Short mmCIF file of C-alpha atoms in Angstrom, two decimals:
data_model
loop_
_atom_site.label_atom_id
_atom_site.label_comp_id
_atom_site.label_asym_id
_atom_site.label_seq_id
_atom_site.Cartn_x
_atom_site.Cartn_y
_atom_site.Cartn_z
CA UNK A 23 13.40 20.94 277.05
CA UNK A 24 14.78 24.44 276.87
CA UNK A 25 18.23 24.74 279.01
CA UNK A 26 19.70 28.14 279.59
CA UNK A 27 23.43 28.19 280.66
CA UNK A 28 24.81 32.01 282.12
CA UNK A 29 28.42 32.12 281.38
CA UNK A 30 30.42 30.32 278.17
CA UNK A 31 33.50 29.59 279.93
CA UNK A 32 34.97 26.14 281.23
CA UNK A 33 32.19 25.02 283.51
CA UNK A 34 29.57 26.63 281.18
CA UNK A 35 30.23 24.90 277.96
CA UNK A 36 31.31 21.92 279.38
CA UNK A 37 27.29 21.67 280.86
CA UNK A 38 26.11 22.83 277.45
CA UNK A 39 28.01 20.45 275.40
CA UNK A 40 27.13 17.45 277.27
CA UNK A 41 23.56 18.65 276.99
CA UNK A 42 24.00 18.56 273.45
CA UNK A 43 25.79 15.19 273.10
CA UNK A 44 23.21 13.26 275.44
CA UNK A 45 20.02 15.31 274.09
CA UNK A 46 20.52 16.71 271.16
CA UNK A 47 16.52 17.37 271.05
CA UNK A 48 17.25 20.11 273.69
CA UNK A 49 17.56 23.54 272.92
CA UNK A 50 20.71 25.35 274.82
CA UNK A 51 21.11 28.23 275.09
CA UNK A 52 24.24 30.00 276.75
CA UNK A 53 24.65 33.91 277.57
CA UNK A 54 27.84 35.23 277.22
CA UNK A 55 28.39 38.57 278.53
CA UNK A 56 32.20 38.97 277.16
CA UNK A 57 33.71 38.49 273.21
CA UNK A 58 35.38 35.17 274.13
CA UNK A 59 33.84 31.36 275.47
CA UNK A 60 36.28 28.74 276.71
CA UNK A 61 39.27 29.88 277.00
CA UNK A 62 42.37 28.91 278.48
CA UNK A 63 42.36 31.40 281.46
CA UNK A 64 45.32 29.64 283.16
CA UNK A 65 47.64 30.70 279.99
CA UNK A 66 47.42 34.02 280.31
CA UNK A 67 50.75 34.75 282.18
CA UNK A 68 52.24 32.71 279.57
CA UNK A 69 51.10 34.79 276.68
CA UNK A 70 51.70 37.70 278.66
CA UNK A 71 55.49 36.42 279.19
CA UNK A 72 55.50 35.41 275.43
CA UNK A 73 55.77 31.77 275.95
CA UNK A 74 52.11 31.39 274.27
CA UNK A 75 52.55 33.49 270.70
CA UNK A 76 48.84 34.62 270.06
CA UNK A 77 45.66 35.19 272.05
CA UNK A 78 43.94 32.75 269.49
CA UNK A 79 46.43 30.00 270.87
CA UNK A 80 44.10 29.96 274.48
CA UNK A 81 40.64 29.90 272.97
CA UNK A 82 39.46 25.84 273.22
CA UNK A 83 36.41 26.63 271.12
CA UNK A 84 35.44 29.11 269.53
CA UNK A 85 31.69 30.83 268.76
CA UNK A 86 31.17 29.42 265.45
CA UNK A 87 32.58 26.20 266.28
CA UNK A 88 30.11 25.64 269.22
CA UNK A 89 27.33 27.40 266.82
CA UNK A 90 27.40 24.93 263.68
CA UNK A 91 29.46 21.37 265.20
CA UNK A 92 27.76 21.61 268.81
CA UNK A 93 24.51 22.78 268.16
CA UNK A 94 24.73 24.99 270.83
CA UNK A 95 23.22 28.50 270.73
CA UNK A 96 25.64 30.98 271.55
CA UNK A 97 24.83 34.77 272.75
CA UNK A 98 28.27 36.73 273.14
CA UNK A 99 27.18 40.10 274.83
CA UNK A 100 24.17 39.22 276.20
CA UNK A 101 24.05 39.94 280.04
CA UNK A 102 21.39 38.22 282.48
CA UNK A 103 20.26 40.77 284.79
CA UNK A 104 18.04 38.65 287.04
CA UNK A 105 16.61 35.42 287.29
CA UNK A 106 12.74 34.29 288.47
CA UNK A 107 12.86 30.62 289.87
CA UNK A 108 9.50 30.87 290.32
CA UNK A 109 8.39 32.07 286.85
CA UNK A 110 11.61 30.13 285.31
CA UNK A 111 12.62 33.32 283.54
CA UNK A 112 15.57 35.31 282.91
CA UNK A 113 16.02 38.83 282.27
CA UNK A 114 18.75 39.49 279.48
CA UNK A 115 20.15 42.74 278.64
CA UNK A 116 21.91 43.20 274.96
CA UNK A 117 22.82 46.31 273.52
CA UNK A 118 20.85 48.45 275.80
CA UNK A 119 17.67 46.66 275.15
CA UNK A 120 16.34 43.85 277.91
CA UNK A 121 14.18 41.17 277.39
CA UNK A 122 12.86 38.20 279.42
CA UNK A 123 13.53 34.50 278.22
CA UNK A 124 12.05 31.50 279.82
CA UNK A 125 13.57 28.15 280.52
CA UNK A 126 13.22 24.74 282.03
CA UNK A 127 16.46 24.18 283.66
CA UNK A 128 19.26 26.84 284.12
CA UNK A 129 22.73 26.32 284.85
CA UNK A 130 24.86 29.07 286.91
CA UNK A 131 28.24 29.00 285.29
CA UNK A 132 28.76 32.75 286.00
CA UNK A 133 32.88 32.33 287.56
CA UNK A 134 34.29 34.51 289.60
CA UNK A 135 36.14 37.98 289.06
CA UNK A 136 39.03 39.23 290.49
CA UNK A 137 39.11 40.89 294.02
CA UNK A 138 40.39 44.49 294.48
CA UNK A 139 39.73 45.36 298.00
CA UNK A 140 36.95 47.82 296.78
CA UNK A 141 39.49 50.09 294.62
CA UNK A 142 38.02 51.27 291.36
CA UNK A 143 40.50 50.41 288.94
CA UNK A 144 38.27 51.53 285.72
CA UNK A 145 40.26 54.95 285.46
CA UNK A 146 43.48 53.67 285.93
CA UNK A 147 45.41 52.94 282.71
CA UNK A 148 48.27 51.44 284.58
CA UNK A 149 46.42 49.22 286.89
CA UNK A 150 45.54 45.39 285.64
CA UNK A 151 43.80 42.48 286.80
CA UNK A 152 44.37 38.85 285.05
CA UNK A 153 41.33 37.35 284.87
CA UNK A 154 39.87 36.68 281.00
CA UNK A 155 41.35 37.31 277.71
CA UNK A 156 39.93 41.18 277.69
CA UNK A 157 42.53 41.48 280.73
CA UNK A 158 45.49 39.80 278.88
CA UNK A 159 44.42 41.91 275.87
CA UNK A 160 45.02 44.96 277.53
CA UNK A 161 48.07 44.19 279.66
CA UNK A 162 50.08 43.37 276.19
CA UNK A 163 48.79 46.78 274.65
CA UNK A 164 50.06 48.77 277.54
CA UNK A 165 53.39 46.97 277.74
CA UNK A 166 53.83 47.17 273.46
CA UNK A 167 52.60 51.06 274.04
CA UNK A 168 54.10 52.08 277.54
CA UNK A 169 57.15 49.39 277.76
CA UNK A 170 57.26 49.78 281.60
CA UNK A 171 60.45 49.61 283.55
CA UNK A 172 58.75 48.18 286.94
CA UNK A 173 56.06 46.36 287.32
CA UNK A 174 54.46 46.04 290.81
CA UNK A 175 52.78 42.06 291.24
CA UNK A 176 50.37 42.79 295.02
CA UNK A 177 49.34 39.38 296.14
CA UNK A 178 51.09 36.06 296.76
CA UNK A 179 48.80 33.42 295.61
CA UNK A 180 49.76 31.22 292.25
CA UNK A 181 48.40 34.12 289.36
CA UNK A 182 50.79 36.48 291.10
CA UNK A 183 54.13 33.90 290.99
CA UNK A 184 53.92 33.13 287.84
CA UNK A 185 52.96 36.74 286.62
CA UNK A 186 55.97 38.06 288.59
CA UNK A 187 58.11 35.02 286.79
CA UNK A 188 56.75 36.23 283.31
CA UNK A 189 57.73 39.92 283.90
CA UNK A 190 61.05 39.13 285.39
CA UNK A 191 61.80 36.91 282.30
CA UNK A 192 60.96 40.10 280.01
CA UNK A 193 63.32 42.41 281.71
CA UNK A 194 61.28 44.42 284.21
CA UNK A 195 61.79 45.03 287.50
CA UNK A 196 59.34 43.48 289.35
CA UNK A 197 58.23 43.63 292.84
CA UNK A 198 55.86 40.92 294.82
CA UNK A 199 53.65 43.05 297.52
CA UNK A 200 52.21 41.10 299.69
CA UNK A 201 50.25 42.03 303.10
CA UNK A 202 51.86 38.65 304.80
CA UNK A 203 55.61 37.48 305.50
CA UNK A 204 54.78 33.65 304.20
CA UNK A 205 52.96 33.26 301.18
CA UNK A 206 49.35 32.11 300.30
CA UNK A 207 48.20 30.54 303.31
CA UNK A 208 48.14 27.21 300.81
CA UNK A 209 51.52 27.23 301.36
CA UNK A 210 53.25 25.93 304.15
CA UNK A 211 56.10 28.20 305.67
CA UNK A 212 58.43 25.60 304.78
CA UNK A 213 57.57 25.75 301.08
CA UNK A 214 56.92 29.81 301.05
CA UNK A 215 60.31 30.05 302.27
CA UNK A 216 61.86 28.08 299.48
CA UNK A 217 59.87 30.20 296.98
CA UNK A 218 60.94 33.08 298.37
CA UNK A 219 63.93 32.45 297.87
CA UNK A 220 63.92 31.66 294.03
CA UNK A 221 61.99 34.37 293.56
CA UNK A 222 64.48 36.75 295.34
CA UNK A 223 67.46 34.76 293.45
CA UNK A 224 65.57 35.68 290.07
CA UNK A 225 65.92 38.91 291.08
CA UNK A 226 62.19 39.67 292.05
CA UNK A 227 61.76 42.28 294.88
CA UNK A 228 60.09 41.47 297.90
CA UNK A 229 57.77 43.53 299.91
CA UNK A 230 56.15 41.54 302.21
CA UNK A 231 54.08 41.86 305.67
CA UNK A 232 52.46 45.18 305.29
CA UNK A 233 49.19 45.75 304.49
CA UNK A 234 48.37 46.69 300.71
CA UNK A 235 45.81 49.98 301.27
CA UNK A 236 44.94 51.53 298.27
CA UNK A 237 46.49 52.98 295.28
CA UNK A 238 47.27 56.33 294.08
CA UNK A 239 47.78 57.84 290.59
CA UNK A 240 50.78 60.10 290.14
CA UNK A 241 51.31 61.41 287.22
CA UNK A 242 52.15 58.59 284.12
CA UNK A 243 53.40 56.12 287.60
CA UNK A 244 50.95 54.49 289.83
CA UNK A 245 52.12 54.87 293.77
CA UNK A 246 50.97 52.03 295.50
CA UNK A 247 50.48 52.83 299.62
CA UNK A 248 51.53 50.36 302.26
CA UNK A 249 50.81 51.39 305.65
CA UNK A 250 52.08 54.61 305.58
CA UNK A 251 54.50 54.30 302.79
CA UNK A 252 54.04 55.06 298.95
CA UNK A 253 56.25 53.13 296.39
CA UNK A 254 55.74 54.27 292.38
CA UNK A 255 55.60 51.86 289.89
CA UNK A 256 55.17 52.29 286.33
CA UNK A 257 52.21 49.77 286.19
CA UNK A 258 50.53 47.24 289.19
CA UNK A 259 48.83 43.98 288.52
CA UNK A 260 46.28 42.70 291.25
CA UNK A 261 46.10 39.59 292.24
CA UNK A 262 44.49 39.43 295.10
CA UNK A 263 42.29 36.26 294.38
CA UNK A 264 38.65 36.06 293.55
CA UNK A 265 35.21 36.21 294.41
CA UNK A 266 32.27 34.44 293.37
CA UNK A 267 30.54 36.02 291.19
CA UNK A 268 26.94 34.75 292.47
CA UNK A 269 25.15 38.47 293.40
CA UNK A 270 22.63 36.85 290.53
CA UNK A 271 21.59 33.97 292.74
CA UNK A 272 21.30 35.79 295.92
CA UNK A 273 19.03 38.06 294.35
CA UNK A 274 16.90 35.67 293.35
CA UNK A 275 16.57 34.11 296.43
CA UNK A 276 19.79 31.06 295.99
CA UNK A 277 21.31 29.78 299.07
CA UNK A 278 24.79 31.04 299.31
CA UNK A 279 27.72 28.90 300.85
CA UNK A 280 31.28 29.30 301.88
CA UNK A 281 33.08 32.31 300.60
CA UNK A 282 29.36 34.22 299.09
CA UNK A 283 29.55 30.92 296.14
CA UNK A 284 26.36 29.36 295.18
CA UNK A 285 25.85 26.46 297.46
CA UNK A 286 25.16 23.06 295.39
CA UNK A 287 25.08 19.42 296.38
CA UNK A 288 26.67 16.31 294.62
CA UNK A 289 24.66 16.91 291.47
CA UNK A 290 25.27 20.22 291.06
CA UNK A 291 22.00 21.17 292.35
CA UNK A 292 21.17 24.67 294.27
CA UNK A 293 18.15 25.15 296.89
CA UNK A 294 15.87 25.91 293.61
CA UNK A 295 14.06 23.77 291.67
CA UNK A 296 15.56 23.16 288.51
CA UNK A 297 18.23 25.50 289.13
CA UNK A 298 21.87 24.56 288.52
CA UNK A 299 25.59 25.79 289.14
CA UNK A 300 28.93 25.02 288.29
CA UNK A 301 32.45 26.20 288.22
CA UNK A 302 34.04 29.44 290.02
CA UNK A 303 30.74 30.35 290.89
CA UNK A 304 29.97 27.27 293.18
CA UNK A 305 30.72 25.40 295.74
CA UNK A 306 32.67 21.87 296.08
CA UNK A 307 33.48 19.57 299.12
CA UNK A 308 36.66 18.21 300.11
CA UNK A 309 37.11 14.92 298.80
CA UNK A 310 37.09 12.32 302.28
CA UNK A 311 36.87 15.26 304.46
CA UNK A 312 33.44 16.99 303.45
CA UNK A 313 34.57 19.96 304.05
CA UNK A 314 32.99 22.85 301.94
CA UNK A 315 34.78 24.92 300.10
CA UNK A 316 35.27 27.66 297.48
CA UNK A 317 37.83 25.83 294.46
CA UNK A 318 38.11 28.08 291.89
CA UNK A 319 40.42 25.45 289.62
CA UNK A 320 40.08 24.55 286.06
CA UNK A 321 39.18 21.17 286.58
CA UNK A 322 36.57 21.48 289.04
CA UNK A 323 35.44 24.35 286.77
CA UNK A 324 35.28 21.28 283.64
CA UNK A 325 34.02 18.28 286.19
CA UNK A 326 30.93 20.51 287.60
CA UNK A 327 30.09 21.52 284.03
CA UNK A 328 30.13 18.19 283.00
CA UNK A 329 28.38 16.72 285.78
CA UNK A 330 25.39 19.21 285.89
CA UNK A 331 25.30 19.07 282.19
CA UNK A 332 24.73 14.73 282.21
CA UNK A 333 22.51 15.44 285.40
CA UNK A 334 20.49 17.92 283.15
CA UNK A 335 20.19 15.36 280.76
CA UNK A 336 18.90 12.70 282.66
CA UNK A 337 22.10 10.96 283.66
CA UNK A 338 22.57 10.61 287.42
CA UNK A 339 25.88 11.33 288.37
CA UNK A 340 27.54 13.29 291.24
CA UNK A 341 30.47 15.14 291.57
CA UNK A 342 33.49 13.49 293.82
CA UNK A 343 34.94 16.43 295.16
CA UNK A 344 38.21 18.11 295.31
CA UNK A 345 41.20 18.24 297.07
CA UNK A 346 42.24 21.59 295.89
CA UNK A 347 44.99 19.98 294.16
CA UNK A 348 47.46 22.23 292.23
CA UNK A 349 51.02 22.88 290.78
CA UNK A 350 52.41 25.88 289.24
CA UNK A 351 56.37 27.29 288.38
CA UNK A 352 58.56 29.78 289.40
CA UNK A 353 61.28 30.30 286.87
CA UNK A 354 63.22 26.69 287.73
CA UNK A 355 61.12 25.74 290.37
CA UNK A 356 58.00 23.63 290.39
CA UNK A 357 55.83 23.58 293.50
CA UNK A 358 52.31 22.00 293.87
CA UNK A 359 50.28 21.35 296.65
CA UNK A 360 46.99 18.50 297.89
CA UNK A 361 44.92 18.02 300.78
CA UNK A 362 44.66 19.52 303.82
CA UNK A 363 47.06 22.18 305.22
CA UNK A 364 48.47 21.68 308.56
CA UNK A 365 46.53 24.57 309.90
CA UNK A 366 43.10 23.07 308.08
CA UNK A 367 43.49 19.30 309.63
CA UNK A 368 44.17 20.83 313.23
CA UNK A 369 40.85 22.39 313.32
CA UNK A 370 39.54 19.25 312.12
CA UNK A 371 41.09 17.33 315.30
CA UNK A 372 43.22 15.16 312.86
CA UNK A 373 45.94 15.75 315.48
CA UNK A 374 48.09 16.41 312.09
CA UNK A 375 51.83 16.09 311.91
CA UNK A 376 54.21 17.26 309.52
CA UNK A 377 57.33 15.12 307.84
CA UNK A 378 59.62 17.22 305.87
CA UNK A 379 62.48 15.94 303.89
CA UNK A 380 64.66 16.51 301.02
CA UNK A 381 66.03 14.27 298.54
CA UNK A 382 66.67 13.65 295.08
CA UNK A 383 64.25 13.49 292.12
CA UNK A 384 66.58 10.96 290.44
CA UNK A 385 69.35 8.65 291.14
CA UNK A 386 71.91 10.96 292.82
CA UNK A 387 74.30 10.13 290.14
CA UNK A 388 72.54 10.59 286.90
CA UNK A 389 72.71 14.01 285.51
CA UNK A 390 70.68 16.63 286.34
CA UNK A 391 69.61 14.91 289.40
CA UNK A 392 67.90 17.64 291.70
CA UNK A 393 67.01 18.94 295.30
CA UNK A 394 63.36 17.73 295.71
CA UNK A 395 61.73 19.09 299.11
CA UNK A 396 58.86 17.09 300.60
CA UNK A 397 56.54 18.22 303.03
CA UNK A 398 54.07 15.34 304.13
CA UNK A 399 50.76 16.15 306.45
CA UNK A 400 49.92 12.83 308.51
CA UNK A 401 47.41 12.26 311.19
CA UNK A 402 48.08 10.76 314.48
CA UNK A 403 45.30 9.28 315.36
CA UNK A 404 44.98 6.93 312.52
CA UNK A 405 48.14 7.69 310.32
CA UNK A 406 45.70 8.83 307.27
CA UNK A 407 47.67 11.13 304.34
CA UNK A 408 46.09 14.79 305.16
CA UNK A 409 47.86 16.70 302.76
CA UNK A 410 51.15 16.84 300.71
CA UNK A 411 53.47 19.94 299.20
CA UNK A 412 56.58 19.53 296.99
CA UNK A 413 59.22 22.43 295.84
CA UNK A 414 62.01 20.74 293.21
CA UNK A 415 62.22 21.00 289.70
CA UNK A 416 58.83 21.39 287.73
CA UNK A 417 58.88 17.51 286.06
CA UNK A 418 59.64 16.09 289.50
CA UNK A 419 56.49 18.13 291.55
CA UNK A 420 54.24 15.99 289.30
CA UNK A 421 54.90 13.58 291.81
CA UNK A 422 51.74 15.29 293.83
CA UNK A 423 49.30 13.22 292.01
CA UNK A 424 50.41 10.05 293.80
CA UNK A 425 49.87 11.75 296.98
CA UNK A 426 46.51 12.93 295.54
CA UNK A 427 45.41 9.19 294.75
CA UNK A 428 46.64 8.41 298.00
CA UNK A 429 44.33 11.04 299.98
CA UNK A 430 41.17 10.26 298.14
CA UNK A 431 41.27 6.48 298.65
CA UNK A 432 42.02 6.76 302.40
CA UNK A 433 45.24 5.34 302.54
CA UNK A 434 47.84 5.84 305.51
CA UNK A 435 51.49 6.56 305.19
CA UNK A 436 52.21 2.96 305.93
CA UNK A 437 50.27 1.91 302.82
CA UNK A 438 51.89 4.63 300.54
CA UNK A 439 55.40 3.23 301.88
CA UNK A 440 53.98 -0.29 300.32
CA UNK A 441 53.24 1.22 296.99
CA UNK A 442 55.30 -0.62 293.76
CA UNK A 443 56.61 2.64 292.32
CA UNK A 444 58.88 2.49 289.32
CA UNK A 445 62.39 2.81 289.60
CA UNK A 446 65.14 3.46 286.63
CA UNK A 447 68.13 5.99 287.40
CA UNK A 448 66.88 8.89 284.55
CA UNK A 449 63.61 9.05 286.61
CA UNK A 450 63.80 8.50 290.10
CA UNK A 451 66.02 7.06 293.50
CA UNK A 452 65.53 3.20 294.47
CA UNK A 453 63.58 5.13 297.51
CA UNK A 454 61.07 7.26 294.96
CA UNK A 455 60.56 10.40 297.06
CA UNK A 456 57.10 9.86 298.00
CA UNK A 457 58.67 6.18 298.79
CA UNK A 458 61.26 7.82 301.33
CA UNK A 459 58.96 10.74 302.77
CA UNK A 460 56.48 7.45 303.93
CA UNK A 461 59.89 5.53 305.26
CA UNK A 462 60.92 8.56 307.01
CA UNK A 463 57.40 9.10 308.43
CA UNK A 464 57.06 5.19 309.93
CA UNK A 465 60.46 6.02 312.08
CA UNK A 466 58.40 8.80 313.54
CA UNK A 467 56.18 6.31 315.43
#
């Protein structure tokens, strides 16, 4: 069987490799259009802010590796141009000259690039997005050539904290644009607030709830327009989220889902036959609640690969979902997120409530005991765990991945409150938080 995988990222070569270690008869082939495969896309505001020493340091695998160990046949720039389900061919353009390539099973694993509300950033020197290693390439050449003074961070999702964290921490005055007062709409106002405020205390600028418009170039500064003002920066960095990039599969005919991704069932299946997808390109559901969804998170990315890569290879096996579960820091504050928001389970008719409350991440008096806020989503009509979000300090927000385990498996607040969670002053309260959060929540009844 010849399998053809577009895209050598995380959901790419994690189908490609488990091709290869199930049926190593195959022949795989994977089209690259970029230098790099798998890499470590969720470092790059580290390596930006120094933290990560080398570029090298966020490449898992590298072309040679998955050449001679894997087995795997590796085409850095090489860029599909179209795909024929019903011919099972692809059209692949490298170095000007296209050809057509035939296959028996062909995995999407195209990701997503970054959104920038239509702006054509190409001839702006000053103007970055953070998506792939070519990105954090050129943001470290302009800051070694240019070292910029301010440094203008438009968007309030989790690339754009912990950018504006990493350019803070280097010196430059940084400003967060973004068009809303609160935060990414993953984050509840109660937790946005508390951000906020660290980020402010940090000494981040804020510039929220007015429309970003467009940008304009003025002279070696960048002017970015809000409404009808213009504030100059000496560089901007969009983060604005991402899109799917799936205009391949709806040219060929692909059923698109939620948010333009490529639509695929539990086995990583699309509406064509013998046709694939995985990672930032696809869809997911919501774990429990079947809702569909666009996830573009590194483990889902890894999972899908995976799981399209067994199903590829004869292994039946579907993909469990997700519960867009993540965590990320700002400067001393860690804040992660599971499940539902409140916003999300009301449309649902989960008649959701919220329980807030705010205690301590250890034993009030061991050292370095900390603040750590709770927010806890709860339906009424059954008492089911909807959703969780925690702000305290980064070790103690791990704490999510109870609530996590506690979403997927059903459970109610009354059986989380029943949970034998461990208990020693240096790591937690008698009450763990999670522990008190469900107490708190049963007096609400």
């Amino acid at each position: 069987m010849r399998v053809m995988v577009i895209g050598g990222d995380a959901a790419g070569m994690s189908a490609a490799s488990q091709i290869k270690r199930l049926r190593p008869e195959h022949e795989v082939v994977v089209f690259e259009r970029g230098r790099y495969i798998s890499y470590a896309a969720c470092g790059i505001p580290y390596f930006v802010g120094g933290a990560v020493g080398s570029l090298d340091d966020l490449l898992e695998l590298s072309v040679n590796e998955a050449r001679e160990k894997r087995k795997i046949d590796v085409r850095t720039g090489h860029t599909v141009t179209a795909i024929d389900p019903a011919l099972r061919t692809v059209t692949v353009e490298h170095k000007g000259i296209s050809r057509v390539e035939s296959w028996d099973r062909l995995v999407l694993a195209s990701g997503a690039r970054p959104r920038t509300q239509g702006i054509d950033i190409r001839g702006l020197r000053n103007v970055f997005t953070m998506n792939d290693l070519t990105d954090a390439r050129n943001i470290m050449d302009f800051m070694t050539r240019r070292r910029p003074r301010s440094f203008a961070v438009i968007g309030g999702g989790y690339i754009g904290l912990e950018a504006a964290e990493q350019f803070r921490g280097l010196g430059i005055d940084t400003t967060l644009i973004h068009r809303r007062e609160d935060l990414h709409r993953s984050f509840e106002k109660e937790i946005s607030d508390i951000i906020k405020g660290r980020l402010s205390g940090h000494g981040v600028a804020l510039n929220l709830g007015k429309p970003f418009v467009g940008l304009e170039k003025r002279g070696e500064k960048v002017g970015v327009v809000l409404d009808s003002d213009v504030v100059e920066f000496d560089a901007v960095l969009l983060t604005l989220g991402v899109e799917p990039n799936s205009d391949l599969a709806q040219n060929a005919g692909i059923a698109l889902g939620v948010s333009r991704a490529v639509r695929v069932d539990e086995f990583m299946q699309t509406d064509a036959e013998g046709i694939y997808a995985a990672g930032d390109c696809a869809t997911a559901r919501m774990s429990v609640f079947g809702i569909e969804v666009h996830a573009p998170l590194a483990l889902k990315a890894n999972k899908q690969g995976l799981i399209a890569g067994m199903n590829i290879a004869g292994v039946r096996q579907a993909f469990a979902g997700v519960l867009n579960t993540a965590i990320t820091r700002v400067f001393d504050l860690g804040v992660a997120r599971t499940g539902l928001s409140f916003d999300q389970a009301r449309e649902l008719g989960l008649e959701p409530e919220k329980v807030t409350v705010t205690s301590r991440d250890r034993a009030r008096y061991y050292p370095g005991s900390s603040p750590l806020d709770s927010l806890v989503i709860v339906s009424q009509k059954d008492r089911r765990v909807l959703g969780a979000q925690l702000a305290g300090r980064p070790e103690a927000v791990k704490r999510i991945d109870v609530y996590a385990t506690a979403i997927f498996c059903g459970m109610t607040i009354d059986q989380v409150f029943d949970l034998d969670l461990a208990y020693a002053p240096p790591f937690s309260p008698v009450y763990d938080p999670v522990l008190l959060a469900a107490r708190i929540a049963r007096k609400t009844r």
